[in-house]
């Protein structure tokens, strides 16, 4: 049918200009063809309605047309702007020339031709020159001219508004002004003249005549620099606009090529399967294809999101599990990446090194780890892959020295590349202390065996000395001398008794001992001595009754020696504090004094027999106390600082401890 739409007509209810029932009635009862009812209506083509026979412009052609129209529009705008700027330039120059012409007329009106003739002929003396110069200057000022000059044919300055003296001998450079022949013929001439500096002056050269003869040329000039700059800016702007237009054309061509190239590829792909597209047009088929692709991408995106969330959950669970492991480990773990930044720094490592773990991760290890051995081990592992094992270092945590065993390792990737390095730290302070105690026990045992015989002989000798001294006393010898012998012998006997007490194996007779009551019993006879020395006593027990199983006699001797050392360390007064608490299955007693303290380098020697820091001391009090406490499977720790005081901490197990 002529003029009939070739596409299938798909009418929707909302696109009908009249009810659908009317269409059915007209088509069914009157035999009217559906097309006749749709005359004047747009037919739907791929969801869009258009009139039959209308010209359809494709995407590619419409894009090119749009870019072409845009370029033409910008070109017309530039042409119009260029025309407007040209007109503005002409108007500005015409207006400037008009002002110069008016100024020239005003100057001529104030000049007298008769005086000028007299000046040229040399008549009248200086009076004509004075009058003309005054008139010229007055007219120039009144007209706001930059300069007003009268010159002759030889370009000599006859009069000048800027020269006060007679200017007859002043000659201008001929290149400063244009050819003035037309002016001498009676015509006006406009010209731009470059002045000193950046200034430009526009001059009007006008003849001075009496109507018959031209006697001189009047040159009036005004500053033209601002106008010239404006004109140059306008020309520069037009050049920029032209270059911008060229750039816009280039960008437009690039845009057309870059935008239409993928569209052509999509169109070629669509034409391959055109017959499978149910008669859809190119753009509709491309859109439907994109919709299917987007739908597939959304499904895949949702699947990827689900897999990502699942893997992220697993990774977070594994990371959290690793954090729990690291935070629960008793050993310290420190790791750094290849760049030297800390990646792992667990709680145990922070406690061992007395470093805050919070904020350590991510910082360079050289700024966090201040121990030289640790930084050298990490540096060696990162730079040269050198591994060191079981390196013992000493670190200070307050006044306490700790011993750490450190091993380093290199972290490598699947291809053998160095990813970082790690340190494993183990606190072996207690182990070292146990080893030292074992060594000390072995030394003391051998010393006891060796000295037992010596002490026995000393005791026999001392007994003989005492016996002979008593006999000498009965026979009337010097009483004072004999008393000294007896006194020295008794002191020697006490030393020997103390040495024997230290040397012989301790025999522990276990019983239930209340440490609080035991300490109060020891302090009772020392109260008067402490009062005289000005020593304050502070006793604090964490529990009402702190009972352990041990030998009361030996424990009393041990704590008496410890308290005696604390009192002797404060000859000028101070404070003696005794605290006792229960820590799990251990009873802990701390004795603090504010005495002179122990030098750091001598703390390791205080349990050695006969080593004493007190003048006149035997040096067996602390070794005996240490022996008694260790025989109860306990331990003694000494913390001291010179000038501050000493703290002795005794740990004793609550269960039955000693086996002799």
Short mmCIF file of C-alpha atoms in Angstrom, two decimals, residues 85-101 190 202 224 227-228 231:
data_model
loop_
_atom_site.label_atom_id
_atom_site.label_comp_id
_atom_site.label_asym_id
_atom_site.label_seq_id
_atom_site.Cartn_x
_atom_site.Cartn_y
_atom_site.Cartn_z
CA UNK A 85 36.60 44.20 16.97
CA UNK A 86 37.57 45.69 13.59
CA UNK A 87 34.70 48.14 13.81
CA UNK A 88 35.67 48.98 17.37
CA UNK A 89 39.27 49.63 16.29
CA UNK A 90 38.12 51.97 13.52
CA UNK A 91 35.76 53.79 15.86
CA UNK A 92 38.48 54.22 18.48
CA UNK A 93 40.97 55.59 15.93
CA UNK A 94 38.33 57.87 14.36
CA UNK A 95 37.34 59.22 17.75
CA UNK A 96 40.98 59.81 18.67
CA UNK A 97 41.61 61.60 15.36
CA UNK A 98 38.51 63.72 15.85
CA UNK A 99 39.82 64.85 19.25
CA UNK A 100 43.21 65.68 17.70
CA UNK A 101 41.49 67.65 14.94
CA UNK A 190 47.64 61.62 10.94
CA UNK A 202 49.57 59.90 17.60
CA UNK A 224 48.10 56.82 22.09
CA UNK A 227 44.56 52.72 22.73
CA UNK A 228 47.43 50.93 21.03
CA UNK A 231 44.08 47.31 19.92
#
